C-alpha cells in the first residue's frame, strides 16, 4: 500500500475535522487541521488589535507576518494523540474555537497574503505524503495532485445544530442557536465568494452530504475510499 495525500474540503461545521482525525488514526497518517491555522492568525489579530469592529488592519497584519511574529505549530495531545494548535508556542486549541474567532476567521482567511503564508506551510507538511489535511482549498490549491479528494457538505441548519451542541459541551451558555446559524450562513457566503481560492469542490472530488449520516457511517465510507485509492 503506497502513501497518499488525502484532501478533505467542505463547508464550516460539516464534520470535516472529525472525519479527517478518525481516518488519520485508523491508517496511521499525520493529520493537519488547516482551519486551525487560519483561526490562529485570527486570534493573533484580535489579541493585537489588528481587527477592531470588523475592520482588519491589513497592512499591519502583513508586516507582522513578514516580521515573523506569527508562528503556528502543532503539538500532540498525549491523551488523544491528536494535534493541538499552538500560536507562538502557546496551546490555543480551545480559544480558537470560540465565537469571537469564528465571527472573524472568514474575512482573515480571504486575505491573499494570509493564504500565501499558510499554504506554503501546508504544502511543506505534505511533501512526504502520508497525510490527511482538511480545510477549504486543500484539493483545489494546496494539493491539487492529492490521490483522494473529498468535499463534505450538509445543510446549514444541521451544521449550526452540531456547532451549537459543541459549544454547549464546552461550557458556552450564552451563544444562541440563531447566532450560530447566522455565523454559519455568513461564513458560507464569504468562503464561496472570496476572490482568492473560493470554496468549491475540485473537479475530481468525491461529494459527501453527511446531513443524515452518523459519524460511524461517514468514517466507514471515507475509510473505504481511502483503501481504494491507496491500493491502486
Tab-separated table of C-alpha atoms in Angstrom:
chain	number	residue	atom	x	y	z
A	1	UNK	CA	0.000	0.000	0.000
A	2	UNK	CA	1.523	3.300	-1.120
A	3	UNK	CA	1.394	6.510	0.897
A	4	UNK	CA	-1.070	9.065	-0.429
A	5	UNK	CA	-2.370	12.560	0.305
A	6	UNK	CA	-5.975	12.836	1.488
A	7	UNK	CA	-7.505	16.275	0.897
A	8	UNK	CA	-10.825	16.968	2.611
A	9	UNK	CA	-12.628	20.231	1.883
A	10	UNK	CA	-16.095	21.467	2.734
A	11	UNK	CA	-18.326	23.964	4.471
A	12	UNK	CA	-17.817	25.103	8.047
A	13	UNK	CA	-19.091	22.810	10.815
A	14	UNK	CA	-19.781	19.915	8.459
A	15	UNK	CA	-17.627	17.413	10.322
A	16	UNK	CA	-14.508	17.559	8.125
A	17	UNK	CA	-12.096	17.572	11.038
A	18	UNK	CA	-13.883	14.722	12.823
A	19	UNK	CA	-13.678	12.592	9.680
A	20	UNK	CA	-10.092	13.514	8.979
A	21	UNK	CA	-8.930	12.784	12.523
A	22	UNK	CA	-10.666	9.391	12.533
A	23	UNK	CA	-9.102	8.412	9.219
A	24	UNK	CA	-5.623	9.540	10.267
A	25	UNK	CA	-5.877	7.476	13.456
A	26	UNK	CA	-7.151	4.434	11.570
A	27	UNK	CA	-4.399	4.397	8.945
A	28	UNK	CA	-1.514	5.904	10.923
A	29	UNK	CA	-1.279	9.131	8.923
A	30	UNK	CA	-0.408	12.663	10.054
A	31	UNK	CA	-3.465	14.894	10.482
A	32	UNK	CA	-3.399	18.645	9.844
A	33	UNK	CA	-6.349	20.949	10.554
A	34	UNK	CA	-5.717	23.930	8.262
A	35	UNK	CA	-8.768	25.714	9.627
A	36	UNK	CA	-6.987	25.877	12.980
A	37	UNK	CA	-4.101	27.654	11.267
A	38	UNK	CA	-6.396	30.395	9.938
A	39	UNK	CA	-8.035	30.604	13.346
A	40	UNK	CA	-4.608	31.113	14.941
A	41	UNK	CA	-3.903	34.061	12.646
A	42	UNK	CA	-7.335	35.451	13.524
A	43	UNK	CA	-6.689	35.063	17.246
A	44	UNK	CA	-3.341	36.818	16.869
A	45	UNK	CA	-5.010	39.691	15.022
A	46	UNK	CA	-7.683	40.019	17.720
A	47	UNK	CA	-5.172	39.923	20.544
A	48	UNK	CA	-3.030	42.584	18.884
A	49	UNK	CA	-5.959	44.820	17.934
A	50	UNK	CA	-5.417	44.300	14.224
A	51	UNK	CA	-9.181	43.737	13.984
A	52	UNK	CA	-11.482	46.317	15.502
A	53	UNK	CA	-15.252	46.391	14.984
A	54	UNK	CA	-14.938	44.185	11.937
A	55	UNK	CA	-12.189	46.259	10.318
A	56	UNK	CA	-8.920	44.454	9.559
A	57	UNK	CA	-5.727	46.497	9.560
A	58	UNK	CA	-4.347	44.586	6.620
A	59	UNK	CA	-1.023	46.366	6.158
A	60	UNK	CA	-0.173	45.993	9.835
A	61	UNK	CA	-1.083	42.301	9.775
A	62	UNK	CA	1.069	41.792	6.686
A	63	UNK	CA	4.002	43.449	8.445
A	64	UNK	CA	3.556	41.206	11.481
A	65	UNK	CA	3.619	38.132	9.202
A	66	UNK	CA	6.673	39.343	7.276
A	67	UNK	CA	8.469	40.095	10.534
A	68	UNK	CA	7.938	36.517	11.730
A	69	UNK	CA	5.749	37.494	14.671
A	70	UNK	CA	3.161	34.787	13.913
A	71	UNK	CA	4.405	31.249	14.387
A	72	UNK	CA	1.907	28.414	14.130
A	73	UNK	CA	2.708	24.868	15.125
A	74	UNK	CA	1.044	21.724	16.414
A	75	UNK	CA	1.875	19.523	19.376
A	76	UNK	CA	0.434	16.111	20.105
A	77	UNK	CA	-2.042	15.720	22.936
A	78	UNK	CA	-0.638	12.788	24.965
A	79	UNK	CA	-4.144	11.623	25.876
A	80	UNK	CA	-5.789	11.692	22.430
A	81	UNK	CA	-2.644	11.526	20.273
A	82	UNK	CA	-4.168	14.319	18.181
A	83	UNK	CA	-2.513	17.640	17.309
A	84	UNK	CA	-3.234	20.758	19.333
A	85	UNK	CA	-2.898	24.139	17.628
A	86	UNK	CA	-0.220	26.409	19.067
A	87	UNK	CA	0.259	30.138	18.494
A	88	UNK	CA	3.787	31.302	19.236
A	89	UNK	CA	4.314	28.254	21.439
A	90	UNK	CA	1.043	28.576	23.383
A	91	UNK	CA	-1.652	25.927	23.074
A	92	UNK	CA	-4.747	27.841	21.924
A	93	UNK	CA	-6.958	24.971	20.805
A	94	UNK	CA	-9.912	25.978	22.963
A	95	UNK	CA	-9.621	29.728	22.437
A	96	UNK	CA	-9.611	29.489	18.635
A	97	UNK	CA	-12.937	27.596	18.704
A	98	UNK	CA	-14.845	30.428	20.394
A	99	UNK	CA	-17.414	32.623	18.661
A	100	UNK	CA	-15.209	35.729	18.548
A	101	UNK	CA	-12.671	33.919	16.390
A	102	UNK	CA	-15.444	32.204	14.394
A	103	UNK	CA	-17.008	35.575	13.589
A	104	UNK	CA	-13.737	36.941	12.187
A	105	UNK	CA	-11.915	33.993	10.633
A	106	UNK	CA	-13.532	34.067	7.172
A	107	UNK	CA	-12.504	37.697	6.408
A	108	UNK	CA	-8.980	36.923	7.622
A	109	UNK	CA	-8.858	33.747	5.515
A	110	UNK	CA	-9.954	35.729	2.452
A	111	UNK	CA	-6.793	37.885	2.551
A	112	UNK	CA	-4.410	36.756	-0.234
A	113	UNK	CA	-1.241	37.316	1.810
A	114	UNK	CA	-2.603	35.232	4.708
A	115	UNK	CA	-3.438	32.380	2.337
A	116	UNK	CA	0.005	32.574	0.697
A	117	UNK	CA	1.658	32.483	4.123
A	118	UNK	CA	-0.263	29.410	5.301
A	119	UNK	CA	-0.479	27.478	2.021
A	120	UNK	CA	3.328	27.425	1.823
A	121	UNK	CA	3.467	25.840	5.287
A	122	UNK	CA	0.752	23.336	4.427
A	123	UNK	CA	2.461	22.220	1.225
A	124	UNK	CA	5.707	21.713	3.116
A	125	UNK	CA	3.883	19.453	5.591
A	126	UNK	CA	2.693	17.176	2.801
A	127	UNK	CA	5.905	16.671	0.840
A	128	UNK	CA	6.415	13.154	2.188
A	129	UNK	CA	2.722	12.219	1.743
A	130	UNK	CA	1.067	10.019	4.372
A	131	UNK	CA	-1.046	12.986	5.423
A	132	UNK	CA	-4.729	13.815	5.916
A	133	UNK	CA	-5.452	17.521	5.625
A	134	UNK	CA	-8.792	19.293	5.852
A	135	UNK	CA	-9.834	22.842	5.081
A	136	UNK	CA	-11.412	24.931	2.334
A	137	UNK	CA	-8.966	24.759	-0.584
A	138	UNK	CA	-6.861	21.664	0.031
A	139	UNK	CA	-7.905	19.805	-3.118
A	140	UNK	CA	-8.058	22.896	-5.322
A	141	UNK	CA	-4.990	24.891	-4.232
A	142	UNK	CA	-2.808	23.212	-1.614
A	143	UNK	CA	-2.707	19.680	-3.032
A	144	UNK	CA	-4.372	19.554	-6.456
A	145	UNK	CA	-2.338	16.364	-7.003
A	146	UNK	CA	-3.872	14.589	-3.972
A	147	UNK	CA	-4.818	10.984	-4.654
A	148	UNK	CA	-8.035	11.203	-2.636
A	149	UNK	CA	-10.149	14.370	-2.671
A	150	UNK	CA	-13.401	14.679	-0.730
A	151	UNK	CA	-15.813	17.608	-0.475
A	152	UNK	CA	-18.092	17.421	2.562
A	153	UNK	CA	-21.324	19.323	2.973
A	154	UNK	CA	-24.563	19.355	4.964
A	155	UNK	CA	-27.495	21.734	5.344
A	156	UNK	CA	-26.782	24.991	7.180
A	157	UNK	CA	-29.325	24.089	9.867
A	158	UNK	CA	-27.736	20.709	10.540
A	159	UNK	CA	-24.277	22.227	10.713
A	160	UNK	CA	-25.434	25.004	13.036
A	161	UNK	CA	-27.041	22.481	15.372
A	162	UNK	CA	-23.820	20.452	15.516
A	163	UNK	CA	-21.772	23.562	16.256
A	164	UNK	CA	-24.293	24.777	18.853
A	165	UNK	CA	-24.124	21.469	20.737
A	166	UNK	CA	-20.331	21.517	20.563
A	167	UNK	CA	-20.243	24.983	22.140
A	168	UNK	CA	-22.631	23.883	24.885
A	169	UNK	CA	-20.455	20.865	25.643
A	170	UNK	CA	-17.518	23.253	26.077
A	171	UNK	CA	-19.485	25.295	28.616
A	172	UNK	CA	-20.735	28.140	26.398
A	173	UNK	CA	-24.171	29.003	27.796
A	174	UNK	CA	-24.570	32.448	26.206
A	175	UNK	CA	-24.370	31.808	22.462
A	176	UNK	CA	-27.790	31.113	20.917
A	177	UNK	CA	-28.633	28.734	18.080
A	178	UNK	CA	-29.705	31.662	15.886
A	179	UNK	CA	-26.307	33.305	16.371
A	180	UNK	CA	-24.547	30.100	15.344
A	181	UNK	CA	-26.810	29.653	12.297
A	182	UNK	CA	-26.195	33.232	11.210
A	183	UNK	CA	-22.437	32.700	11.602
A	184	UNK	CA	-22.564	29.507	9.511
A	185	UNK	CA	-24.516	31.233	6.737
A	186	UNK	CA	-22.229	34.285	6.723
A	187	UNK	CA	-19.124	32.117	6.579
A	188	UNK	CA	-20.584	30.086	3.712
A	189	UNK	CA	-21.143	33.273	1.718
A	190	UNK	CA	-17.701	34.745	2.418
A	191	UNK	CA	-15.893	31.452	1.799
A	192	UNK	CA	-17.609	30.840	-1.545
A	193	UNK	CA	-17.365	34.426	-2.819
A	194	UNK	CA	-13.799	35.401	-1.928
A	195	UNK	CA	-11.529	36.305	-4.848
A	196	UNK	CA	-8.660	34.014	-3.851
A	197	UNK	CA	-9.304	30.249	-3.596
A	198	UNK	CA	-13.102	30.368	-3.169
A	199	UNK	CA	-14.682	27.363	-1.517
A	200	UNK	CA	-15.714	24.867	-4.191
A	201	UNK	CA	-15.211	21.167	-4.918
A	202	UNK	CA	-12.309	20.149	-7.129
A	203	UNK	CA	-13.489	18.665	-10.405
A	204	UNK	CA	-12.419	15.199	-9.283
A	205	UNK	CA	-13.588	15.460	-5.653
A	206	UNK	CA	-15.995	12.925	-4.228
A	207	UNK	CA	-19.022	14.749	-2.791
A	208	UNK	CA	-20.327	13.615	0.593
A	209	UNK	CA	-23.523	15.095	2.038
A	210	UNK	CA	-23.487	13.870	5.633
A	211	UNK	CA	-26.676	15.624	6.789
A	212	UNK	CA	-28.264	12.280	7.631
A	213	UNK	CA	-25.194	10.159	8.337
A	214	UNK	CA	-23.831	9.080	11.702
A	215	UNK	CA	-20.145	9.545	12.456
A	216	UNK	CA	-19.643	5.810	12.130
A	217	UNK	CA	-21.259	5.756	8.688
A	218	UNK	CA	-19.207	8.642	7.317
A	219	UNK	CA	-15.979	7.248	8.786
A	220	UNK	CA	-16.659	3.863	7.214
A	221	UNK	CA	-17.354	5.498	3.859
A	222	UNK	CA	-14.117	7.511	3.996
A	223	UNK	CA	-12.033	4.519	5.028
A	224	UNK	CA	-13.406	2.549	2.074
A	225	UNK	CA	-12.477	5.364	-0.317
A	226	UNK	CA	-9.004	5.552	1.221
A	227	UNK	CA	-8.263	1.860	0.718
A	228	UNK	CA	-9.445	2.022	-2.867
A	229	UNK	CA	-7.022	4.892	-3.635
A	230	UNK	CA	-4.076	3.647	-1.595
A	231	UNK	CA	-4.201	0.211	-3.223
A	232	UNK	CA	-4.266	1.459	-6.789
